[in-house]
Amino acid sequence: MTAIEIDPTLKAQLDQLAADQHRSPTALIHDAVADYIARAQAREAAHRDADAAWSDFQKTGVHLTGDELDAWLAGWGTDSETPPPACHT
């Protein structure tokens, strides 16, 4: 168990929201922390992926241009959908 201190204004808002939703303040805090952790982990994973992609590009030079990527993505879900364009250096 972890104890936290919440300022009185935030505590009153939490209590009101809990009452409105017929849930306990503890359940709302649990959900809020779980949501924050999931978003923070996804953000960290995206940063790691971006760093790895940048490192790979610096080593290999293999890439697509923004225009190539935009054109390919514009076709997604349409009759003109195509395979991904070939990367180049």
Coordinates of C-alpha atoms in Angstrom, one line a residue:
M1 CA 0.0 0.0 0.0
T2 CA 1.2 3.5 -0.8
A3 CA -0.1 6.6 1.0
I4 CA -0.4 9.9 -0.9
E5 CA -1.3 13.3 0.2
I6 CA -3.8 15.2 -1.9
D7 CA -4.5 18.9 -1.4
P8 CA -8.0 19.7 -0.1
T9 CA -9.3 21.2 -3.3
L10 CA -8.3 18.1 -5.4
K11 CA -9.6 15.8 -2.6
A12 CA -13.0 17.5 -2.7
Q13 CA -13.1 17.2 -6.5
L14 CA -12.1 13.5 -6.2
D15 CA -14.7 12.8 -3.6
Q16 CA -17.4 14.5 -5.8
L17 CA -16.4 12.6 -8.9
A18 CA -16.4 9.3 -6.9
A19 CA -19.9 10.1 -5.6
D20 CA -21.1 11.0 -9.1
Q21 CA -19.8 7.8 -10.5
H22 CA -20.9 5.6 -7.5
R23 CA -17.3 4.5 -7.1
S24 CA -14.7 4.9 -4.3
P25 CA -12.1 7.6 -4.4
T26 CA -9.5 4.7 -4.1
A27 CA -10.9 3.1 -7.3
L28 CA -10.6 6.4 -9.2
I29 CA -7.1 6.9 -8.0
H30 CA -6.2 3.3 -9.0
D31 CA -7.6 3.8 -12.5
A32 CA -5.9 7.2 -12.9
V33 CA -2.5 5.8 -11.9
A34 CA -2.9 2.7 -14.1
D35 CA -3.8 5.0 -17.1
Y36 CA -0.8 7.3 -16.4
I37 CA 1.6 4.4 -16.2
A38 CA 0.3 2.8 -19.5
R39 CA 0.6 6.2 -21.3
A40 CA 4.1 6.8 -19.8
Q41 CA 5.3 3.3 -20.8
A42 CA 3.9 3.8 -24.4
R43 CA 5.6 7.2 -24.6
E44 CA 8.9 5.7 -23.4
A45 CA 8.6 2.8 -25.9
A46 CA 7.9 5.3 -28.8
H47 CA 11.1 7.2 -27.7
R48 CA 13.1 4.0 -27.7
D49 CA 11.8 3.1 -31.2
A50 CA 12.6 6.6 -32.5
D51 CA 16.1 6.5 -31.1
A52 CA 16.6 3.0 -32.6
A53 CA 15.3 4.2 -36.0
W54 CA 17.5 7.2 -35.9
S55 CA 20.5 5.1 -35.0
D56 CA 19.7 2.7 -37.8
F57 CA 19.4 5.5 -40.3
Q58 CA 22.7 7.0 -39.2
K59 CA 24.4 3.6 -39.8
T60 CA 22.7 2.6 -43.1
G61 CA 21.3 5.8 -44.7
V62 CA 18.2 3.7 -45.7
H63 CA 15.1 5.8 -45.7
L64 CA 11.9 7.0 -47.4
T65 CA 11.1 10.6 -48.1
G66 CA 8.2 12.3 -46.4
D67 CA 6.4 12.6 -49.8
E68 CA 6.9 8.9 -50.4
L69 CA 5.5 8.0 -47.1
D70 CA 2.6 10.4 -47.4
A71 CA 1.6 9.1 -50.8
W72 CA 1.7 5.5 -49.5
L73 CA -0.3 6.3 -46.4
A74 CA -2.9 8.2 -48.4
G75 CA -3.8 5.0 -50.2
W76 CA -4.5 3.0 -47.1
G77 CA -8.1 1.8 -47.0
T78 CA -8.8 2.8 -50.6
D79 CA -9.0 1.0 -53.9
S80 CA -5.6 2.4 -54.7
E81 CA -3.8 0.9 -51.7
T82 CA -0.3 -0.3 -52.7
P83 CA 2.5 -2.2 -51.0
P84 CA 5.0 0.0 -49.1
P85 CA 7.5 1.8 -51.2
A86 CA 11.1 0.5 -51.4
C87 CA 13.6 2.2 -49.1
H88 CA 16.7 3.8 -50.6
T89 CA 19.9 5.4 -49.5

